[in-house]
Amino acid sequence: MYFKRKELEKFRCFKGPLIDVRSPSEYYKGHMPNSINIPLFDDDERSIIGTIYKKEGRKKAVIEGLKFFEKKMELLLDNLFKSIEPPTTIPNKNNELFIRIYCSRGGMRSQSIGWLLDKFKLNIVTLKGGYKIYRRWVLDSFSNKLNLVVIGGKTGTGKTRLLSLLEKYKYQTIDLEGFACHRGSTFGGLGMKKQPSNEQFENLIAEKLNSFKCSNNIFVEAESANIGKCKIPHEFFNQMKNSMRIEIIRSESNRLDELIDTYSVFKKEELQESVLRIKKRLGPQRTKIALESIHNEKWDLVCRSVLDYYDKCYEYEKVGKTNIRLIDLTDKKYDESILELINNVL
């Protein structure tokens, strides 16, 4: 085989399409961001080959794998070429664009596809150690010392909008809720895409961190350990708890306007289902008011009925926090003028 097989650090430096040849279920559980899944074997085929390997050994498993491959080689090549054309099919070994391929451990699956595409005189590089090595890199990245700045504030203070403003003006930011596809509350899944697996959530955070200069401030929104079904990596969350915290202060009127703008656009049924999920914590009276107000589209009453509950939760979550710096954004627009206020408290 004449194609390149590289360690992760060098593999990441190559430019070109990134192909994951593992099975669909492996890919769903977690994959390198921006990769394309073109599986050499589907989930059933992989299971069959694995069983043969355990019971009858490697030779028999390889033979069975070749049988599966023979039946689908034309379709597999067609899918590969659709994903890599153009300009990566230029038959020039010195071209800077490469087709990057990885499997679970950098073994037969990625090497087999690499060998096949090499016959078409394409530029191929495979990942030594495969996805397993990548995951080790992801988990290790959370132990690096980071200069985190946590943006806190009660529900409706516009923490996410401030984070987006900072991102717009090229500050280093980590949008945990964006990666988790969830806003973190009982209403957090409304209007969001399906949440990623927890493993993929970690991969996204690690990739974002890798793009930063760690000596500079990294802004992140205050969160509980879990955002919907996604859990913030333990080492990263510990750094959040011990980092500088900017606490946003806004009036109740500002907060109600923020919540109404955010949630009044959703279907009544979805909002009512969200209220019912916390009815034990809201209590019968507030639950009744919230449900009736949703039905009658009295959005200020809906928000008021849950605001007190979330404020109590937030005060409990903030207990024990130190190094908190207050910033009063009451009645202020979320534009570049706020950035000076942020810089003044850092």
Short mmCIF file of C-alpha atoms in Angstrom, two decimals:
data_model
loop_
_atom_site.label_atom_id
_atom_site.label_comp_id
_atom_site.label_asym_id
_atom_site.label_seq_id
_atom_site.Cartn_x
_atom_site.Cartn_y
_atom_site.Cartn_z
CA MET A 1 0.00 0.00 0.00
CA TYR A 2 1.42 3.38 -1.03
CA PHE A 3 -1.04 5.73 0.64
CA LYS A 4 -0.07 7.63 3.77
CA ARG A 5 -0.92 6.47 7.30
CA LYS A 6 -0.48 9.28 9.79
CA GLU A 7 -0.70 10.04 13.49
CA LEU A 8 -3.66 12.20 14.56
CA GLU A 9 -1.80 15.51 14.77
CA LYS A 10 -0.47 15.18 11.22
CA PHE A 11 -3.71 13.63 9.91
CA ARG A 12 -5.62 16.73 11.03
CA CYS A 13 -3.29 18.98 9.04
CA PHE A 14 -4.28 17.49 5.69
CA LYS A 15 -6.98 19.20 3.63
CA GLY A 16 -9.78 17.40 1.82
CA PRO A 17 -12.92 15.31 2.44
CA LEU A 18 -13.07 13.36 5.71
CA ILE A 19 -14.56 9.87 5.31
CA ASP A 20 -15.72 7.69 8.23
CA VAL A 21 -16.02 4.08 7.01
CA ARG A 22 -17.43 2.64 10.25
CA SER A 23 -20.97 1.31 10.55
CA PRO A 24 -23.92 3.74 10.90
CA SER A 25 -24.42 2.98 14.61
CA GLU A 26 -20.74 3.61 15.36
CA TYR A 27 -20.94 6.89 13.46
CA TYR A 28 -24.10 8.00 15.28
CA LYS A 29 -22.56 7.33 18.69
CA GLY A 30 -19.70 9.67 17.88
CA HIS A 31 -17.57 10.80 14.94
CA MET A 32 -15.07 13.41 13.87
CA PRO A 33 -17.09 16.59 13.10
CA ASN A 34 -17.56 17.35 9.38
CA SER A 35 -16.91 13.72 8.44
CA ILE A 36 -19.07 11.83 5.93
CA ASN A 37 -20.24 8.33 6.83
CA ILE A 38 -19.69 5.85 3.99
CA PRO A 39 -19.75 2.52 5.84
CA LEU A 40 -17.79 -0.44 4.56
CA PHE A 41 -20.24 -2.69 6.45
CA ASP A 42 -23.71 -1.93 7.79
CA ASP A 43 -24.61 -2.71 11.41
CA ASP A 44 -25.86 -6.25 10.70
CA GLU A 45 -22.84 -7.14 8.58
CA ARG A 46 -20.47 -5.82 11.22
CA SER A 47 -22.25 -7.89 13.87
CA ILE A 48 -21.98 -11.06 11.76
CA ILE A 49 -18.27 -10.50 11.07
CA GLY A 50 -17.61 -9.82 14.75
CA THR A 51 -19.36 -13.02 15.81
CA ILE A 52 -17.36 -15.09 13.29
CA TYR A 53 -14.14 -13.46 14.50
CA LYS A 54 -14.85 -14.46 18.11
CA LYS A 55 -15.96 -18.01 17.29
CA GLU A 56 -13.83 -18.97 14.28
CA GLY A 57 -10.93 -16.52 14.20
CA ARG A 58 -9.59 -13.71 12.04
CA LYS A 59 -9.17 -15.63 8.78
CA LYS A 60 -12.82 -16.70 8.60
CA ALA A 61 -13.97 -13.19 9.55
CA VAL A 62 -11.88 -11.61 6.79
CA ILE A 63 -13.28 -14.04 4.21
CA GLU A 64 -16.85 -13.20 5.27
CA GLY A 65 -16.03 -9.50 5.10
CA LEU A 66 -14.72 -9.90 1.55
CA LYS A 67 -17.98 -11.60 0.55
CA PHE A 68 -19.98 -8.62 1.80
CA PHE A 69 -17.55 -6.24 0.12
CA GLU A 70 -17.74 -8.03 -3.24
CA LYS A 71 -21.51 -7.57 -3.44
CA LYS A 72 -21.40 -3.84 -2.69
CA MET A 73 -18.08 -2.68 -4.18
CA GLU A 74 -19.67 -0.83 -7.12
CA LEU A 75 -22.18 0.98 -4.89
CA LEU A 76 -19.48 1.78 -2.34
CA LEU A 77 -17.23 3.29 -5.00
CA ASP A 78 -20.12 5.27 -6.41
CA ASN A 79 -20.85 6.77 -2.97
CA LEU A 80 -17.20 7.53 -2.39
CA PHE A 81 -16.74 9.28 -5.73
CA LYS A 82 -19.89 11.34 -5.20
CA SER A 83 -18.45 12.53 -1.91
CA ILE A 84 -14.97 13.41 -3.14
CA GLU A 85 -15.57 14.93 -6.59
CA PRO A 86 -14.28 17.50 -7.53
CA PRO A 87 -11.43 18.57 -7.16
CA THR A 88 -9.90 15.77 -5.09
CA THR A 89 -9.87 13.26 -7.94
CA ILE A 90 -6.99 15.02 -9.67
CA PRO A 91 -4.52 12.14 -10.34
CA ASN A 92 -1.49 13.98 -9.01
CA LYS A 93 0.33 12.52 -6.01
CA ASN A 94 1.77 15.95 -5.18
CA ASN A 95 -1.60 17.68 -5.02
CA GLU A 96 -2.21 19.21 -1.57
CA LEU A 97 -5.79 17.91 -1.28
CA PHE A 98 -6.17 14.45 0.25
CA ILE A 99 -9.04 12.06 0.93
CA ARG A 100 -8.83 11.47 4.69
CA ILE A 101 -10.15 8.10 5.85
CA TYR A 102 -10.59 6.62 9.31
CA CYS A 103 -12.24 3.62 10.95
CA SER A 104 -12.43 2.41 14.54
CA ARG A 105 -8.77 1.56 15.20
CA GLY A 106 -7.06 2.39 11.92
CA GLY A 107 -7.20 -1.24 10.86
CA MET A 108 -8.58 -3.18 7.94
CA ARG A 109 -11.62 -1.08 7.14
CA SER A 110 -9.80 2.20 6.54
CA GLN A 111 -6.80 0.46 4.98
CA SER A 112 -9.04 -1.51 2.61
CA ILE A 113 -10.81 1.62 1.36
CA GLY A 114 -7.48 3.42 1.17
CA TRP A 115 -6.01 0.59 -0.92
CA LEU A 116 -9.02 0.63 -3.24
CA LEU A 117 -8.96 4.39 -3.85
CA ASP A 118 -5.20 4.33 -4.24
CA LYS A 119 -5.75 2.19 -7.37
CA PHE A 120 -7.53 5.19 -8.89
CA LYS A 121 -4.39 7.27 -8.26
CA LEU A 122 -6.08 9.45 -5.65
CA ASN A 123 -4.33 11.15 -2.75
CA ILE A 124 -5.17 9.06 0.31
CA VAL A 125 -4.28 9.40 3.98
CA THR A 126 -5.60 7.18 6.79
CA LEU A 127 -5.61 7.79 10.53
CA LYS A 128 -3.26 5.60 12.52
CA GLY A 129 -5.13 4.36 15.57
CA GLY A 130 -8.48 5.46 14.10
CA TYR A 131 -11.37 6.98 16.00
CA LYS A 132 -10.14 5.42 19.24
CA ILE A 133 -7.07 7.70 19.15
CA TYR A 134 -9.26 10.68 18.30
CA ARG A 135 -11.46 10.04 21.35
CA ARG A 136 -8.40 9.88 23.59
CA TRP A 137 -7.39 13.30 22.24
CA VAL A 138 -10.92 14.66 22.90
CA LEU A 139 -11.00 13.52 26.53
CA ASP A 140 -7.44 14.72 27.20
CA SER A 141 -8.30 18.17 25.85
CA PHE A 142 -10.66 18.87 28.76
CA SER A 143 -7.79 18.63 31.24
CA ASN A 144 -5.96 21.59 29.67
CA LYS A 145 -6.00 24.76 31.77
CA LEU A 146 -8.48 27.21 30.24
CA ASN A 147 -9.16 30.89 30.97
CA LEU A 148 -12.92 30.52 31.16
CA VAL A 149 -15.27 33.42 31.82
CA VAL A 150 -18.73 32.19 32.78
CA ILE A 151 -21.75 34.32 31.86
CA GLY A 152 -24.45 33.93 34.51
CA GLY A 153 -27.80 35.51 35.20
CA LYS A 154 -31.38 34.61 35.96
CA THR A 155 -33.74 33.21 33.33
CA GLY A 156 -34.54 35.83 30.71
CA THR A 157 -31.46 38.01 31.18
CA GLY A 158 -30.29 37.26 27.65
CA LYS A 159 -27.18 35.19 28.41
CA THR A 160 -27.34 33.40 25.06
CA ARG A 161 -27.79 36.68 23.18
CA LEU A 162 -24.74 38.11 24.91
CA LEU A 163 -22.73 35.02 24.01
CA SER A 164 -23.81 35.39 20.37
CA LEU A 165 -22.79 39.06 20.42
CA LEU A 166 -19.35 38.12 21.72
CA GLU A 167 -19.03 35.49 19.00
CA LYS A 168 -20.01 38.05 16.37
CA TYR A 169 -17.18 40.34 17.45
CA LYS A 170 -14.59 37.54 17.35
CA TYR A 171 -14.35 36.79 21.07
CA GLN A 172 -13.63 33.15 21.91
CA THR A 173 -16.95 31.54 22.89
CA ILE A 174 -18.28 28.04 23.54
CA ASP A 175 -22.03 27.69 22.87
CA LEU A 176 -22.80 24.61 24.98
CA GLU A 177 -26.55 24.91 24.40
CA GLY A 178 -25.98 25.18 20.66
CA PHE A 179 -23.84 22.04 20.65
CA ALA A 180 -26.37 20.21 22.84
CA CYS A 181 -29.36 21.42 20.76
CA HIS A 182 -31.09 22.30 24.02
CA ARG A 183 -31.54 25.46 26.13
CA GLY A 184 -31.17 23.64 29.41
CA SER A 185 -34.67 24.08 30.91
CA THR A 186 -37.89 22.13 30.64
CA PHE A 187 -38.69 24.35 27.64
CA GLY A 188 -35.17 23.88 26.29
CA GLY A 189 -35.92 21.41 23.51
CA LEU A 190 -38.60 23.54 21.83
CA GLY A 191 -37.69 24.38 18.24
CA MET A 192 -34.33 22.63 18.48
CA LYS A 193 -32.90 19.79 16.43
CA LYS A 194 -32.52 16.31 17.89
CA GLN A 195 -29.83 16.23 20.55
CA PRO A 196 -26.51 14.60 19.63
CA SER A 197 -25.14 11.65 21.56
CA ASN A 198 -23.17 12.64 24.64
CA GLU A 199 -20.00 11.44 22.95
CA GLN A 200 -20.60 13.67 19.93
CA PHE A 201 -21.38 16.60 22.25
CA GLU A 202 -17.92 16.15 23.76
CA ASN A 203 -16.32 15.94 20.30
CA LEU A 204 -17.88 19.27 19.28
CA ILE A 205 -16.64 21.03 22.41
CA ALA A 206 -13.12 19.65 22.00
CA GLU A 207 -12.92 20.75 18.36
CA LYS A 208 -14.02 24.27 19.28
CA LEU A 209 -11.49 24.47 22.09
CA ASN A 210 -8.78 23.30 19.72
CA SER A 211 -9.44 26.36 17.51
CA PHE A 212 -8.74 28.75 20.40
CA LYS A 213 -5.67 30.36 21.89
CA CYS A 214 -5.96 28.97 25.41
CA SER A 215 -4.17 31.94 27.02
CA ASN A 216 -7.05 34.23 25.96
CA ASN A 217 -10.46 34.41 27.66
CA ILE A 218 -13.04 31.83 26.59
CA PHE A 219 -16.64 32.86 27.28
CA VAL A 220 -19.22 30.22 28.18
CA GLU A 221 -22.77 30.41 29.51
CA ALA A 222 -23.48 29.18 33.05
CA GLU A 223 -25.14 25.77 32.90
CA SER A 224 -26.11 22.86 35.09
CA ALA A 225 -24.03 19.71 34.62
CA ASN A 226 -26.68 18.35 32.24
CA ILE A 227 -28.12 20.17 29.23
CA GLY A 228 -31.09 18.07 28.28
CA LYS A 229 -29.62 14.58 27.73
CA CYS A 230 -26.08 15.89 27.21
CA LYS A 231 -23.63 15.99 30.11
CA ILE A 232 -20.89 18.61 30.21
CA PRO A 233 -17.46 16.89 30.44
CA HIS A 234 -16.49 16.56 34.10
CA GLU A 235 -13.09 18.30 33.87
CA PHE A 236 -14.52 21.16 31.80
CA PHE A 237 -17.46 21.61 34.21
CA ASN A 238 -15.09 21.76 37.18
CA GLN A 239 -13.18 24.56 35.49
CA MET A 240 -16.48 26.39 34.87
CA LYS A 241 -17.36 26.17 38.58
CA ASN A 242 -14.03 27.69 39.61
CA SER A 243 -13.75 30.38 36.92
CA MET A 244 -14.54 34.09 36.90
CA ARG A 245 -18.27 34.70 36.59
CA ILE A 246 -20.00 37.73 35.05
CA GLU A 247 -23.50 38.06 36.49
CA ILE A 248 -26.00 39.86 34.22
CA ILE A 249 -28.62 42.00 35.96
CA ARG A 250 -31.80 43.00 34.12
CA SER A 251 -35.22 44.20 35.27
CA GLU A 252 -38.16 41.83 35.55
CA SER A 253 -39.79 43.70 32.66
CA ASN A 254 -36.71 43.09 30.48
CA ARG A 255 -36.69 39.43 31.41
CA LEU A 256 -40.39 38.94 30.68
CA ASP A 257 -39.96 40.56 27.25
CA GLU A 258 -37.03 38.23 26.55
CA LEU A 259 -39.00 35.12 27.50
CA ILE A 260 -42.09 36.18 25.58
CA ASP A 261 -40.02 36.80 22.44
CA THR A 262 -38.34 33.41 22.81
CA TYR A 263 -41.27 31.13 23.62
CA SER A 264 -44.53 32.70 22.38
CA VAL A 265 -43.75 31.51 18.83
CA PHE A 266 -44.16 27.84 19.74
CA LYS A 267 -47.33 25.74 19.56
CA LYS A 268 -49.59 25.89 22.59
CA GLU A 269 -49.56 22.11 22.94
CA GLU A 270 -45.76 22.04 23.14
CA LEU A 271 -45.68 24.76 25.78
CA GLN A 272 -48.36 23.04 27.84
CA GLU A 273 -46.46 19.74 27.72
CA SER A 274 -43.36 21.54 28.99
CA VAL A 275 -45.31 23.07 31.89
CA LEU A 276 -46.77 19.68 32.83
CA ARG A 277 -43.28 18.19 33.08
CA ILE A 278 -42.56 20.45 36.08
CA LYS A 279 -46.05 20.59 37.57
CA LYS A 280 -44.93 18.97 40.84
CA ARG A 281 -42.29 21.65 41.31
CA LEU A 282 -44.53 24.51 40.17
CA GLY A 283 -47.39 23.45 42.40
CA PRO A 284 -51.07 23.15 41.41
CA GLN A 285 -51.87 26.87 41.48
CA ARG A 286 -49.01 28.09 39.29
CA THR A 287 -49.46 25.12 36.95
CA LYS A 288 -53.13 25.97 36.48
CA ILE A 289 -52.35 29.64 35.81
CA ALA A 290 -49.64 28.73 33.31
CA LEU A 291 -51.82 26.26 31.38
CA GLU A 292 -54.79 28.62 31.21
CA SER A 293 -52.57 31.53 30.20
CA ILE A 294 -51.04 29.50 27.37
CA HIS A 295 -54.52 28.61 26.14
CA ASN A 296 -55.55 32.28 26.24
CA GLU A 297 -52.22 33.50 24.83
CA LYS A 298 -51.55 35.66 27.86
CA TRP A 299 -47.80 35.27 27.54
CA ASP A 300 -46.83 37.63 30.35
CA LEU A 301 -48.81 35.51 32.83
CA VAL A 302 -47.26 32.32 31.48
CA CYS A 303 -43.78 33.68 32.00
CA ARG A 304 -44.54 35.15 35.42
CA SER A 305 -45.91 31.81 36.62
CA VAL A 306 -42.64 30.00 35.92
CA LEU A 307 -40.19 32.84 36.55
CA ASP A 308 -40.32 32.57 40.34
CA TYR A 309 -39.64 28.82 40.15
CA TYR A 310 -36.59 29.26 37.92
CA ASP A 311 -35.29 32.15 40.05
CA LYS A 312 -35.28 29.91 43.13
CA CYS A 313 -33.48 27.18 41.19
CA TYR A 314 -30.91 29.68 39.99
CA GLU A 315 -30.21 31.10 43.45
CA TYR A 316 -29.62 27.56 44.71
CA GLU A 317 -27.27 26.81 41.81
CA LYS A 318 -25.26 29.99 42.52
CA VAL A 319 -24.63 29.16 46.20
CA GLY A 320 -20.91 28.96 46.97
CA LYS A 321 -19.79 30.74 43.81
CA THR A 322 -16.94 33.22 44.24
CA ASN A 323 -15.25 35.75 41.97
CA ILE A 324 -18.62 37.06 40.71
CA ARG A 325 -18.61 40.41 38.90
CA LEU A 326 -21.93 42.15 38.32
CA ILE A 327 -22.88 43.92 35.11
CA ASP A 328 -26.17 45.84 34.92
CA LEU A 329 -27.69 45.61 31.44
CA THR A 330 -31.15 46.86 32.41
CA ASP A 331 -32.91 48.42 29.40
CA LYS A 332 -29.74 48.17 27.29
CA LYS A 333 -29.69 46.93 23.71
CA TYR A 334 -27.51 43.94 22.99
CA ASP A 335 -25.11 45.66 20.61
CA GLU A 336 -21.39 46.50 20.47
CA SER A 337 -21.76 49.16 23.20
CA ILE A 338 -22.11 46.37 25.75
CA LEU A 339 -18.69 44.98 24.90
CA GLU A 340 -16.96 47.91 26.63
CA LEU A 341 -18.90 47.13 29.81
CA ILE A 342 -17.79 43.51 29.58
CA ASN A 343 -14.16 44.48 29.11
CA ASN A 344 -14.33 46.83 32.09
CA VAL A 345 -15.28 44.06 34.51
CA LEU A 346 -12.68 41.55 33.30
#
